[in-house]
PDB file of C-alpha atoms and ligand atoms in Angstrom:
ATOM      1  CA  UNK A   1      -6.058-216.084-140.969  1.00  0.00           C
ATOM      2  CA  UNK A   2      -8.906-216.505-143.095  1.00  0.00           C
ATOM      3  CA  UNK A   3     -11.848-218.852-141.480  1.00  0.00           C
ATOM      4  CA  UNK A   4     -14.880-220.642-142.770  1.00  0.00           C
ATOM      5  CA  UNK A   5     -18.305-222.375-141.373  1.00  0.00           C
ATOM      6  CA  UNK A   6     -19.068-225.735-142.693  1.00  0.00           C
ATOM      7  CA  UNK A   7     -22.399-227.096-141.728  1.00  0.00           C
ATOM      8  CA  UNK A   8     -22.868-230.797-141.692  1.00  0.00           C
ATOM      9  CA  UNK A   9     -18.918-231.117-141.519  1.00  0.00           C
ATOM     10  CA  UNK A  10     -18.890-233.933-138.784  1.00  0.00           C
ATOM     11  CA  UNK A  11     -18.541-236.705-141.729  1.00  0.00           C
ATOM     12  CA  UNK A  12     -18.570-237.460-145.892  1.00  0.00           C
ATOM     13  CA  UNK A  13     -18.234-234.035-147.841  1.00  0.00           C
ATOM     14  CA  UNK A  14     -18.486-231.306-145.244  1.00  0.00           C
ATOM     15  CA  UNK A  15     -15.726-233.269-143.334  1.00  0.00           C
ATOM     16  CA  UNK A  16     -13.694-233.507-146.393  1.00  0.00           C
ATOM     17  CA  UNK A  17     -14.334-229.765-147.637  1.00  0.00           C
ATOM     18  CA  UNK A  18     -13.076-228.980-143.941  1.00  0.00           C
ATOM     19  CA  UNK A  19      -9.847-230.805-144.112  1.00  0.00           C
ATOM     20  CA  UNK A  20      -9.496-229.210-147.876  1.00  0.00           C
ATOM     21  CA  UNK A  21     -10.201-225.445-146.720  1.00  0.00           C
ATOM     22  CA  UNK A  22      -7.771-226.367-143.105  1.00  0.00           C
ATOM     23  CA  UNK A  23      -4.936-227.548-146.228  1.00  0.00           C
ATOM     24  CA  UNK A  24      -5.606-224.104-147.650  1.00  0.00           C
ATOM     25  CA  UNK A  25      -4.454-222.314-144.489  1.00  0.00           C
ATOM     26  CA  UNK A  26      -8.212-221.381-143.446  1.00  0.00           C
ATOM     27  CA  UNK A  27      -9.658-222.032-139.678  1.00  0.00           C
ATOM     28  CA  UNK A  28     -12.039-223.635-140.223  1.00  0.00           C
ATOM     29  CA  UNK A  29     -15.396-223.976-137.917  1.00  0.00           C
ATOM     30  CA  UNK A  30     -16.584-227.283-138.522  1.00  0.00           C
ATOM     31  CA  UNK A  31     -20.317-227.501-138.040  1.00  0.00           C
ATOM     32  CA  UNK A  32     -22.342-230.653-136.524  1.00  0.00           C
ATOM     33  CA  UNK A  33     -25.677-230.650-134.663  1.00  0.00           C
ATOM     34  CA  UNK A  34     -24.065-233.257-132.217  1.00  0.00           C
ATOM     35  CA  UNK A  35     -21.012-231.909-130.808  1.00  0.00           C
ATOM     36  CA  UNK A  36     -19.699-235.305-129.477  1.00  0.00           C
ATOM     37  CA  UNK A  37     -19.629-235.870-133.387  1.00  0.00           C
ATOM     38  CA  UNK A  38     -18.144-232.900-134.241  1.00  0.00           C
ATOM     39  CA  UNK A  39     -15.408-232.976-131.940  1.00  0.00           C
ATOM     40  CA  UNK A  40     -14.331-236.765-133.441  1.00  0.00           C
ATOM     41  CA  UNK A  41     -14.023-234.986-136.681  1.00  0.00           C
ATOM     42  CA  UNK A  42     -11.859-232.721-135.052  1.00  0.00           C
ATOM     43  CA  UNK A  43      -9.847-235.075-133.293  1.00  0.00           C
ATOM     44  CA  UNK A  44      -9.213-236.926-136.964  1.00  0.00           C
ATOM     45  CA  UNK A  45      -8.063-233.899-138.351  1.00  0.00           C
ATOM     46  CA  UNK A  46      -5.762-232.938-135.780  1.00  0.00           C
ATOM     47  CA  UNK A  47      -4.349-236.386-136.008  1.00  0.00           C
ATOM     48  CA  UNK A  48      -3.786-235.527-139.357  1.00  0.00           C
ATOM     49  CA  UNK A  49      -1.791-232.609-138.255  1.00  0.00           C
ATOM     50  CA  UNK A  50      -4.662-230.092-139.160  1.00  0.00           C
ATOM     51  CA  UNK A  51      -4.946-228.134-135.773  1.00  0.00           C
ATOM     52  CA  UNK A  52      -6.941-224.600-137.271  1.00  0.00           C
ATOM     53  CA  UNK A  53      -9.946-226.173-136.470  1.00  0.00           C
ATOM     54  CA  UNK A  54     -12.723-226.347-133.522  1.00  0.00           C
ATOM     55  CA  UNK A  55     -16.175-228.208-133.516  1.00  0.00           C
ATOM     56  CA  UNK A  56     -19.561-225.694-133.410  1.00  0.00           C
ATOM     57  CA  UNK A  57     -22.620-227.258-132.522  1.00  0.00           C
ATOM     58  CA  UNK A  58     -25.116-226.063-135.076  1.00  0.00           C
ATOM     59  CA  UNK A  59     -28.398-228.255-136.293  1.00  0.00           C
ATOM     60  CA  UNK A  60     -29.563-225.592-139.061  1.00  0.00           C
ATOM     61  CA  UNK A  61     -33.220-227.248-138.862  1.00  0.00           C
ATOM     62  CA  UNK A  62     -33.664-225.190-135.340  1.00  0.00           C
ATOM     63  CA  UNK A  63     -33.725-221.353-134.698  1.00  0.00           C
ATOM     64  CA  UNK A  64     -32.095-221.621-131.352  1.00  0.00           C
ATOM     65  CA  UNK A  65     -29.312-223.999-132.169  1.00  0.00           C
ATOM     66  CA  UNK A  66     -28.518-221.655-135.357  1.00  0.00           C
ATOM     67  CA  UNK A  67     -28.829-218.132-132.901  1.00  0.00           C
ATOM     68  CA  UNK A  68     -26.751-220.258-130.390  1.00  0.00           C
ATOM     69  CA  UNK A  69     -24.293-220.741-132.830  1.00  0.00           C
ATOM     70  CA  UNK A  70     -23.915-217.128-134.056  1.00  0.00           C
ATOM     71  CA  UNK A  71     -23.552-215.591-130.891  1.00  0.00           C
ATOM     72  CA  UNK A  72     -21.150-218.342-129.870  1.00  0.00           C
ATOM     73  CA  UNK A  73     -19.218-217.985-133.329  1.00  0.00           C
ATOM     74  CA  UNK A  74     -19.054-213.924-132.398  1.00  0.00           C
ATOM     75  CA  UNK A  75     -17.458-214.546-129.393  1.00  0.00           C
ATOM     76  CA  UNK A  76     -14.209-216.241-131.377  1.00  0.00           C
ATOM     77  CA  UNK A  77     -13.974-214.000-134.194  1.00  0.00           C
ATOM     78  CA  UNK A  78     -14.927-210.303-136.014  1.00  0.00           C
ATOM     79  CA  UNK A  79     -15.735-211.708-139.454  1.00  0.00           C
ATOM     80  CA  UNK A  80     -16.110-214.380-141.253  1.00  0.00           C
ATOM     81  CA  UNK A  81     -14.555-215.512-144.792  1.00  0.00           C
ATOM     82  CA  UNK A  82     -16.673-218.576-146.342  1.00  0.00           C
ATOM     83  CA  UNK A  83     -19.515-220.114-145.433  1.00  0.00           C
ATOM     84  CA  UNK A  84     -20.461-223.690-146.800  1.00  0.00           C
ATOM     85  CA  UNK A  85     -23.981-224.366-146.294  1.00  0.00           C
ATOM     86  CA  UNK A  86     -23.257-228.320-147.259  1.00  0.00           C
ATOM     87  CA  UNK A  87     -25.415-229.883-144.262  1.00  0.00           C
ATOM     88  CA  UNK A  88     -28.673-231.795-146.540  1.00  0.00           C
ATOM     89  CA  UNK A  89     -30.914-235.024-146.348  1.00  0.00           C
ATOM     90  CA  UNK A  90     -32.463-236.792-148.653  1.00  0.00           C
ATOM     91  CA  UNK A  91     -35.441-237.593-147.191  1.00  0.00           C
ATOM     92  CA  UNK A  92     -35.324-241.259-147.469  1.00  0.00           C
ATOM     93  CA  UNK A  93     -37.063-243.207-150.479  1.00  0.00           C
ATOM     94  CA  UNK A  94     -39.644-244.019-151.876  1.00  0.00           C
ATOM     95  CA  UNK A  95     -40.722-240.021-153.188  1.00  0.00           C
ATOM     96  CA  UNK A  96     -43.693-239.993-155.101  1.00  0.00           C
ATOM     97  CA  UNK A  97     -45.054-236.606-156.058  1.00  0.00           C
ATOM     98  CA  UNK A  98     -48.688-238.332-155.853  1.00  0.00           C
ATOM     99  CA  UNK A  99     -47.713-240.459-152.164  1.00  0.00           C
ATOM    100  CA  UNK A 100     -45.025-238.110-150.455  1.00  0.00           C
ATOM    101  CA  UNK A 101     -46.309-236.784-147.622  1.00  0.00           C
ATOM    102  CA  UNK A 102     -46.477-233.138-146.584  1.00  0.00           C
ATOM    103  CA  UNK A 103     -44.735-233.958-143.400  1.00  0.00           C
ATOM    104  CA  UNK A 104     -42.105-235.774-145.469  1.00  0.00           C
ATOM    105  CA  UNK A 105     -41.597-232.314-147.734  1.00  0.00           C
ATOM    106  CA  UNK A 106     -42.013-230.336-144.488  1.00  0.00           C
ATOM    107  CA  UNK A 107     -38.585-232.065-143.078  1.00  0.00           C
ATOM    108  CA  UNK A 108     -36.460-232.001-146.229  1.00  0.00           C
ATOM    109  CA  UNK A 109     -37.785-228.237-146.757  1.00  0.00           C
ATOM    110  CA  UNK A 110     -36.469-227.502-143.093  1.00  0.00           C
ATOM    111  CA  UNK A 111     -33.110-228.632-143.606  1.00  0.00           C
ATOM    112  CA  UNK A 112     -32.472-228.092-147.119  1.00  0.00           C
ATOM    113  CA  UNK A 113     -33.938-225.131-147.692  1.00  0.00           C
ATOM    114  CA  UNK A 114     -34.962-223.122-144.642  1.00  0.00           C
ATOM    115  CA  UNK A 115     -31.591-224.235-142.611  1.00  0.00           C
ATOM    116  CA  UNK A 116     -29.582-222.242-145.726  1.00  0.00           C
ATOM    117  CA  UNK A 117     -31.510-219.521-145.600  1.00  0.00           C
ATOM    118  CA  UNK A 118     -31.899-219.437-141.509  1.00  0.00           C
ATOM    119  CA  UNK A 119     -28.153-220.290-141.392  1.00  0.00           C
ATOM    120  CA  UNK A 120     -27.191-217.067-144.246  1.00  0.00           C
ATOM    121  CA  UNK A 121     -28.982-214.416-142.468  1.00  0.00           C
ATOM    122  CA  UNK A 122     -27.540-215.205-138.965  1.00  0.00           C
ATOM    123  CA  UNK A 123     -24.257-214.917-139.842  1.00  0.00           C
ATOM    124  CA  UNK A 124     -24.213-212.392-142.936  1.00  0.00           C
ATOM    125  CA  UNK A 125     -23.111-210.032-140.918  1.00  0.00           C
ATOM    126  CA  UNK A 126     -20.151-211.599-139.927  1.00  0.00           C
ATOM    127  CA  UNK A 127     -19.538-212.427-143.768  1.00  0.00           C
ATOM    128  CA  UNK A 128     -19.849-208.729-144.404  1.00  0.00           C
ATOM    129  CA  UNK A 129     -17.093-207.902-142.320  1.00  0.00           C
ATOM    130  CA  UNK A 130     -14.724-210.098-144.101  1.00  0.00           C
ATOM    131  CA  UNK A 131     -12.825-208.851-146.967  1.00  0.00           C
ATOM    132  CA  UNK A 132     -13.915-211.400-149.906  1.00  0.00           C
ATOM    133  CA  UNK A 133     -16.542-213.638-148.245  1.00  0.00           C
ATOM    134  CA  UNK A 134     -17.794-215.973-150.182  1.00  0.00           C
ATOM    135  CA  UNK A 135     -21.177-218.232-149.865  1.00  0.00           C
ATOM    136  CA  UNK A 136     -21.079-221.678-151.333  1.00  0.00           C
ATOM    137  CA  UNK A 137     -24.587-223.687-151.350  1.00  0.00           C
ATOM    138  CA  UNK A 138     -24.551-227.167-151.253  1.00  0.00           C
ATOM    139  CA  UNK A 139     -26.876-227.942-154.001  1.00  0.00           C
ATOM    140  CA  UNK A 140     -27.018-230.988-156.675  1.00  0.00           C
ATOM    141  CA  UNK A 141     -27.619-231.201-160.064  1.00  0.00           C
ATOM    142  CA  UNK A 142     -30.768-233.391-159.440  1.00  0.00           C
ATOM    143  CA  UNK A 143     -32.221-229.850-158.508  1.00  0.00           C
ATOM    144  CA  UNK A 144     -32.047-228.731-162.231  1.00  0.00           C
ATOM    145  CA  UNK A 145     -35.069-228.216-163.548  1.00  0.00           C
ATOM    146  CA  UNK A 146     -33.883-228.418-167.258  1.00  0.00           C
ATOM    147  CA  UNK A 147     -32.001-231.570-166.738  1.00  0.00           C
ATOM    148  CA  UNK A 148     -34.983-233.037-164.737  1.00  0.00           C
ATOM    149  CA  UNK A 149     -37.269-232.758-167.507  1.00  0.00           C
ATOM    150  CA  UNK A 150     -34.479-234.188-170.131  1.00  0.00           C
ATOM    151  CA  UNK A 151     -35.372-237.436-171.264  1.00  0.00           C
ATOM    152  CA  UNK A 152     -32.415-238.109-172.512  1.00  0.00           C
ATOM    153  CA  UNK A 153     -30.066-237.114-169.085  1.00  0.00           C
ATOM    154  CA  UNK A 154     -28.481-239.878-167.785  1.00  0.00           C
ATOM    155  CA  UNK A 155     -30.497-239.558-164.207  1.00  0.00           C
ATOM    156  CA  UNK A 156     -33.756-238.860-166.045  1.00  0.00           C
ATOM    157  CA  UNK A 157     -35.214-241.860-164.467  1.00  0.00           C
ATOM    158  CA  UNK A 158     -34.041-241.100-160.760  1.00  0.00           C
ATOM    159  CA  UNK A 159     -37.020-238.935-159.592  1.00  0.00           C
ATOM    160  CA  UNK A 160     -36.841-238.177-155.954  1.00  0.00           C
ATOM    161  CA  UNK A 161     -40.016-235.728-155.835  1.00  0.00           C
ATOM    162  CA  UNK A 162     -39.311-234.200-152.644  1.00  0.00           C
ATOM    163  CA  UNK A 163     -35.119-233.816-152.277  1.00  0.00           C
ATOM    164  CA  UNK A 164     -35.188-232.420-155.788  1.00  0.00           C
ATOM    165  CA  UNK A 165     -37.602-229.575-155.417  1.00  0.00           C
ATOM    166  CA  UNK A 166     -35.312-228.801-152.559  1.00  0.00           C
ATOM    167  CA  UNK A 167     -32.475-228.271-153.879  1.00  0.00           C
ATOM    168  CA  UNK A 168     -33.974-226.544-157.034  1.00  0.00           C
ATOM    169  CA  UNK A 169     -35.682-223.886-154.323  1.00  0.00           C
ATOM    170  CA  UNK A 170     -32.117-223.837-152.759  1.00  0.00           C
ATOM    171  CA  UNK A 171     -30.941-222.670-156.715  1.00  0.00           C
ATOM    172  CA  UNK A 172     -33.411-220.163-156.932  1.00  0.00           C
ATOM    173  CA  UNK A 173     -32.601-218.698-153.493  1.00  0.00           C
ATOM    174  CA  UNK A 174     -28.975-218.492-154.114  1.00  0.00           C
ATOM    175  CA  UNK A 175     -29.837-216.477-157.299  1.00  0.00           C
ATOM    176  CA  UNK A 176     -32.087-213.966-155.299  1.00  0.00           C
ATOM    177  CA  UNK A 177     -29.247-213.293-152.258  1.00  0.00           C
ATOM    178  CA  UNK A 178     -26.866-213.230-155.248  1.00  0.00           C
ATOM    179  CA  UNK A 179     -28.923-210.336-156.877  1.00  0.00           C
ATOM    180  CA  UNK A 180     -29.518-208.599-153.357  1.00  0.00           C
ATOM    181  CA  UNK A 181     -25.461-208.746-152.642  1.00  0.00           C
ATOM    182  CA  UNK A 182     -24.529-207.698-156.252  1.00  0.00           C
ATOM    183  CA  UNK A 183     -23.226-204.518-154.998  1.00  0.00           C
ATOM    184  CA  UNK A 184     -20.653-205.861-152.470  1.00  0.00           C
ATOM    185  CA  UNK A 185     -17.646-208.143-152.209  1.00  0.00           C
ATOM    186  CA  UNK A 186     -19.753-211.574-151.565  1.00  0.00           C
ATOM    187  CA  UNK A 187     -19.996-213.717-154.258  1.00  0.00           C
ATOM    188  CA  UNK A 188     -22.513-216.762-153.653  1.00  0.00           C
ATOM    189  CA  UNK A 189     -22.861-219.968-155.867  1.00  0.00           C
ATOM    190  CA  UNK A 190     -24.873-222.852-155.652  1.00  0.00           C
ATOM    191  CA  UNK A 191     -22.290-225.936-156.184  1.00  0.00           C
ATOM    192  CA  UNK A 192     -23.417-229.760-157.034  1.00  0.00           C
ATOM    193  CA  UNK A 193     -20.220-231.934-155.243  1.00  0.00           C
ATOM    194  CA  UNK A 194     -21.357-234.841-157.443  1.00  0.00           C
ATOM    195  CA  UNK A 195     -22.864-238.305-157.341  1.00  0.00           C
ATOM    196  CA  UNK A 196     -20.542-239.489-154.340  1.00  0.00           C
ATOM    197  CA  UNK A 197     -20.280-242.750-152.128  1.00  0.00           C
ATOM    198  CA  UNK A 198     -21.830-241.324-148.360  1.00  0.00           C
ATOM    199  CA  UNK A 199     -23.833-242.454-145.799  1.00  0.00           C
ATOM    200  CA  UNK A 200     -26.635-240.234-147.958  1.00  0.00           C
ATOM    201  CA  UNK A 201     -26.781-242.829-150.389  1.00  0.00           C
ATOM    202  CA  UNK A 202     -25.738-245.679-148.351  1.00  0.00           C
ATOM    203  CA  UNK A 203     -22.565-245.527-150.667  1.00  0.00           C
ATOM    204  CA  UNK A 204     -23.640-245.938-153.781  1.00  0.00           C
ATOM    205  CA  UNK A 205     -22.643-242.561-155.155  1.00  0.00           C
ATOM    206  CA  UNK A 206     -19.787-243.112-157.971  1.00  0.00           C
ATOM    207  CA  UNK A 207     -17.310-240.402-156.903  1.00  0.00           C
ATOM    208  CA  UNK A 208     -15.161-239.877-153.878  1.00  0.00           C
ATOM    209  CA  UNK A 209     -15.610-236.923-151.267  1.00  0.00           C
ATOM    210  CA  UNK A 210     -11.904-235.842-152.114  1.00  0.00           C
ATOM    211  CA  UNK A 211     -13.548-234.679-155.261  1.00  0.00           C
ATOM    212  CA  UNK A 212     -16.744-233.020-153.884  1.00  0.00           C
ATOM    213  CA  UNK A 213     -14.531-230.980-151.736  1.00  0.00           C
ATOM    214  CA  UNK A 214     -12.070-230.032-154.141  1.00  0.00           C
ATOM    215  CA  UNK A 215     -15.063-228.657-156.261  1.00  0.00           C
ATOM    216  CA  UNK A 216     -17.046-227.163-153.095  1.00  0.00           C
ATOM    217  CA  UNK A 217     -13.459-225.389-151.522  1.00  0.00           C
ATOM    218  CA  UNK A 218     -13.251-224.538-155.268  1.00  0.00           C
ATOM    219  CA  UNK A 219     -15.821-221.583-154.739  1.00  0.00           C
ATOM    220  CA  UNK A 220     -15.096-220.604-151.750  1.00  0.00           C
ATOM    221  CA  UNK A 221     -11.647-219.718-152.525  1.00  0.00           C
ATOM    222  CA  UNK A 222     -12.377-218.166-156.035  1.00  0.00           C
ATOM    223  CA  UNK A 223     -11.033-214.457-156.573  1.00  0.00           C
ATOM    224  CA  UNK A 224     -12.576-211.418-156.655  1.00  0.00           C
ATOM    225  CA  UNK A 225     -13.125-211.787-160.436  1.00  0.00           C
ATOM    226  CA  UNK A 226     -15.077-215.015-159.557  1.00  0.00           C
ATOM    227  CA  UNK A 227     -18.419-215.584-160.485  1.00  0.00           C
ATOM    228  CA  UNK A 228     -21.574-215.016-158.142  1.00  0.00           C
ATOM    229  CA  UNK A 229     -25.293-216.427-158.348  1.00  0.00           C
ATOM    230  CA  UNK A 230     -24.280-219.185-160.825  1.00  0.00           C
ATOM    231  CA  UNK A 231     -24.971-222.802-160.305  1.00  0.00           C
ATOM    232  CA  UNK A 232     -21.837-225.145-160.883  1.00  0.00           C
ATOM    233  CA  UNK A 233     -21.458-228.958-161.088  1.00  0.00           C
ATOM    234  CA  UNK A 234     -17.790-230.329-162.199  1.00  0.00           C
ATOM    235  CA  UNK A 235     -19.714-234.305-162.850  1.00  0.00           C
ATOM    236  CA  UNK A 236     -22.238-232.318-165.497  1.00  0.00           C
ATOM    237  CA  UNK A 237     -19.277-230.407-167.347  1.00  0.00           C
ATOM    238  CA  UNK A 238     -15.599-230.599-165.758  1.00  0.00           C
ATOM    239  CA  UNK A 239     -14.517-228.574-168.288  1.00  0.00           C
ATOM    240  CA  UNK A 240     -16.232-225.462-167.099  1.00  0.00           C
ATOM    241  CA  UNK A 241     -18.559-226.963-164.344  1.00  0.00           C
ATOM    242  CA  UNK A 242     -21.701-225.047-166.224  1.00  0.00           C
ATOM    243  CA  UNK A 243     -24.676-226.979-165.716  1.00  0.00           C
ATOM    244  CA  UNK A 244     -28.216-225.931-166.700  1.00  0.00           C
ATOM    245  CA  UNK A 245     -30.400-224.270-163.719  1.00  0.00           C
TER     246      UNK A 245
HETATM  247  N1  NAP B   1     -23.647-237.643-151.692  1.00  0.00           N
HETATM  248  C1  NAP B   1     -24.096-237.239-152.877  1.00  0.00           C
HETATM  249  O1  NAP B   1     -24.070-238.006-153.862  1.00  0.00           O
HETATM  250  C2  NAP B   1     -24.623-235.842-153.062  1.00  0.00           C
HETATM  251  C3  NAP B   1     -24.968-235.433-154.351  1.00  0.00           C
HETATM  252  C4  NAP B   1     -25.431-234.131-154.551  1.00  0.00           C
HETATM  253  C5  NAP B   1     -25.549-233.290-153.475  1.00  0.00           C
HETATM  254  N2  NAP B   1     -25.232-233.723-152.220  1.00  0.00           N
HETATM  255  C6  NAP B   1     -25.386-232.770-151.115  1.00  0.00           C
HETATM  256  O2  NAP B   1     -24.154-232.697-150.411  1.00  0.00           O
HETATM  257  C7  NAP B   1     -24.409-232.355-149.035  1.00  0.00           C
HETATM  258  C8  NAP B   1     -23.666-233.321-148.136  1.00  0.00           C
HETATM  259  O3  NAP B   1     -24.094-234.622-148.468  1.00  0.00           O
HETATM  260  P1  NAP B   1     -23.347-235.937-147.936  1.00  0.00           P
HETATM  261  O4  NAP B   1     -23.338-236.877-149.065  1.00  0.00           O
HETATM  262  O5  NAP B   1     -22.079-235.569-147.271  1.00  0.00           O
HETATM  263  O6  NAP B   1     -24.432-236.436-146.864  1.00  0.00           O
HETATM  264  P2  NAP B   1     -24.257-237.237-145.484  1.00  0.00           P
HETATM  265  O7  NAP B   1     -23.185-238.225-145.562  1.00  0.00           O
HETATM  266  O8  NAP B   1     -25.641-237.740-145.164  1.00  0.00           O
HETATM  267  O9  NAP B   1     -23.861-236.089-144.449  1.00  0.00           O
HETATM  268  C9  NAP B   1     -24.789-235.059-144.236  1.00  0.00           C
HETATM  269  C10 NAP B   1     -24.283-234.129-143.156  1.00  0.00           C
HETATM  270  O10 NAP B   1     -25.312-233.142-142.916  1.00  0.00           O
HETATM  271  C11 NAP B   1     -25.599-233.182-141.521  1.00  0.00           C
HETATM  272  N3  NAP B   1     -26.970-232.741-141.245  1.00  0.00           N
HETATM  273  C12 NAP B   1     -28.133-233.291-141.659  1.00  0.00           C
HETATM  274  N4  NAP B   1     -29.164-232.589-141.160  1.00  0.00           N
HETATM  275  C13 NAP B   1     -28.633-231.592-140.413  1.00  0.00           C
HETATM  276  C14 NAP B   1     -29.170-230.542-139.637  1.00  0.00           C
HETATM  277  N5  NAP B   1     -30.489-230.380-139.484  1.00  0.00           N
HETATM  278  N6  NAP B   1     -28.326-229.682-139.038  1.00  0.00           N
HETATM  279  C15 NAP B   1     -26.985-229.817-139.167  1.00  0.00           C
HETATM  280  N7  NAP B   1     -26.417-230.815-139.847  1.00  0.00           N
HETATM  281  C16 NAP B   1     -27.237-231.679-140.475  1.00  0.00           C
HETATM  282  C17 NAP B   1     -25.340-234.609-141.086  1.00  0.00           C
HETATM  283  O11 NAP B   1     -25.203-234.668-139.683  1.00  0.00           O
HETATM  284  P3  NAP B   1     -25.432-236.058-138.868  1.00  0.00           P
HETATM  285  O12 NAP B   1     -24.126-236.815-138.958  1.00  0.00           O
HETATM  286  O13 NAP B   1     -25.743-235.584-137.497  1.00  0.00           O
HETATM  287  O14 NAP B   1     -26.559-236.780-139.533  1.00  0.00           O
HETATM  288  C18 NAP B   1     -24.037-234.845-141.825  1.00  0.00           C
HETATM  289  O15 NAP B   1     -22.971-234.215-141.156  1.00  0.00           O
HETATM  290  C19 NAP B   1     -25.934-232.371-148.885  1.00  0.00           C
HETATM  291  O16 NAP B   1     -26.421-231.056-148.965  1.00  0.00           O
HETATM  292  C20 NAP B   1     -26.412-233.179-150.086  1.00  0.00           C
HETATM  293  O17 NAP B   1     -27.713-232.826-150.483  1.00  0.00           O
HETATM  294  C21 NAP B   1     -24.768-234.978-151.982  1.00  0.00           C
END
């Protein structure tokens, strides 16, 4: 049986990429840094009749929790099929790139940014054991440079000057472990789930999470002629999901 790590699964679209992937026939490892959390989510989806799944305590913003998490994960299985580095914050409003505070970039940077890459190289090994692993960032197309500097986008206006350097660091790191895992089976993508109605936006997003999830369990199920170090979002283009980096 084919299994996958979700961070940040407890609730909105990890949750919902979990109970996608679980529909797919995956166990699936779903990810929360409070485990009394996680194992509610787990509890829904069983309800549901979705019973391939077990909570993992994992806060990707702390070295221990992530090394706990690893050796714990080890324990339960030899490889590992997908991960889904989804868990992100926004860092709260206002931004300003003159008033944000370094302390304010120092906690998105942590979670966004360091937790993906602190999170990929604990458990690539596991991934390299797996047939066809696949590695999908969480990213958003507010992290595109070209479309950030567009007057004319839509979201041209909606500058957030410390969760969108984020996620446009998280781009360019998925292209760089892309490039350095060119020469075996694991394809990695960054993936933007969409503007969508969560608790990160106090609901004001204008898609569901039974979208996001669709287009986040998208990539990690995509074959072995599937593409690797590209940058996706389906709400940009949902005819071919290519967005500009
Ligand atoms: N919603 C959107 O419109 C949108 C658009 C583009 C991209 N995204 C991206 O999609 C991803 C999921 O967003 P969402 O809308 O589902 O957000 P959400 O409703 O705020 O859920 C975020 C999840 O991440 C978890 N998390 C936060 N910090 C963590 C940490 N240090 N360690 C482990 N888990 C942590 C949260 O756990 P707790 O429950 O413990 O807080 C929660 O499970 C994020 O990467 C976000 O940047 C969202």
């Amino acid at each position: 049986m084919n299994t996958a790590l979700i961070t940040g699964a407890n609730k909105s679209i990890g949750l919902e990429t979990a109970r996608q992937l679980l529909q797919q026939g995956y166990r699936v490892y779903l990810g929360s840094r409070s485990l009394e959390n996680g194992q509610q989510a787990v509890e829904c989806l069983k309800a549901e009749g979705l019973n391939q799944v077990e909570a993992i305590q994992i806060d990707v913003s702390n070295s221990d929790s992530v090394n706990a998490a690893r050796a714990a994960l080890g324990e339960k299985i030899e490889s590992l099929d997908a991960l889904i580095n989804n868990a992100g914050i926004s860092g709260g409003r206002p931004q300003s790139a003159l008033e944000a505070s370094i302390e304010q970039y120092r906690m998105v940077f942590e979670t966004n940014l360091f937790g993906v890459v602190r999170v990929t190289q604990a458990f690539i090994d596991l991934l390299r054991k797996a047939p066809e692993p696949r590695i999908v960032n969480v990213s958003s197309s507010q992290g595109s440079l070209t479309l950030a500097a567009d007057p004319h986008n839509q979201y041209y206006h909606h500058k957030g000057a410390v969760y969108q350097p984020s996620k446009s660091a998280l781009n360019m790191y998925t292209i760089a472990l892309a490039y350095e895992l060119r020469d075996t089976p694991i394809k990695v993508n960054a993936v933007d789930p969409g503007f969508v109605a969560t608790d990160f936006n106090n609901h004001r997003g204008t898609g569901t999470v039974q979208e996001a999830g669709a287009r986040i369990a998208r990539y990690a199920l995509i074959g072995a002629d599937g593409p690797t170090g590209q940058f996706f979002s389906e709400e940009y283009n949902p005819e071919t999901g290519a967005v500009p980096w």
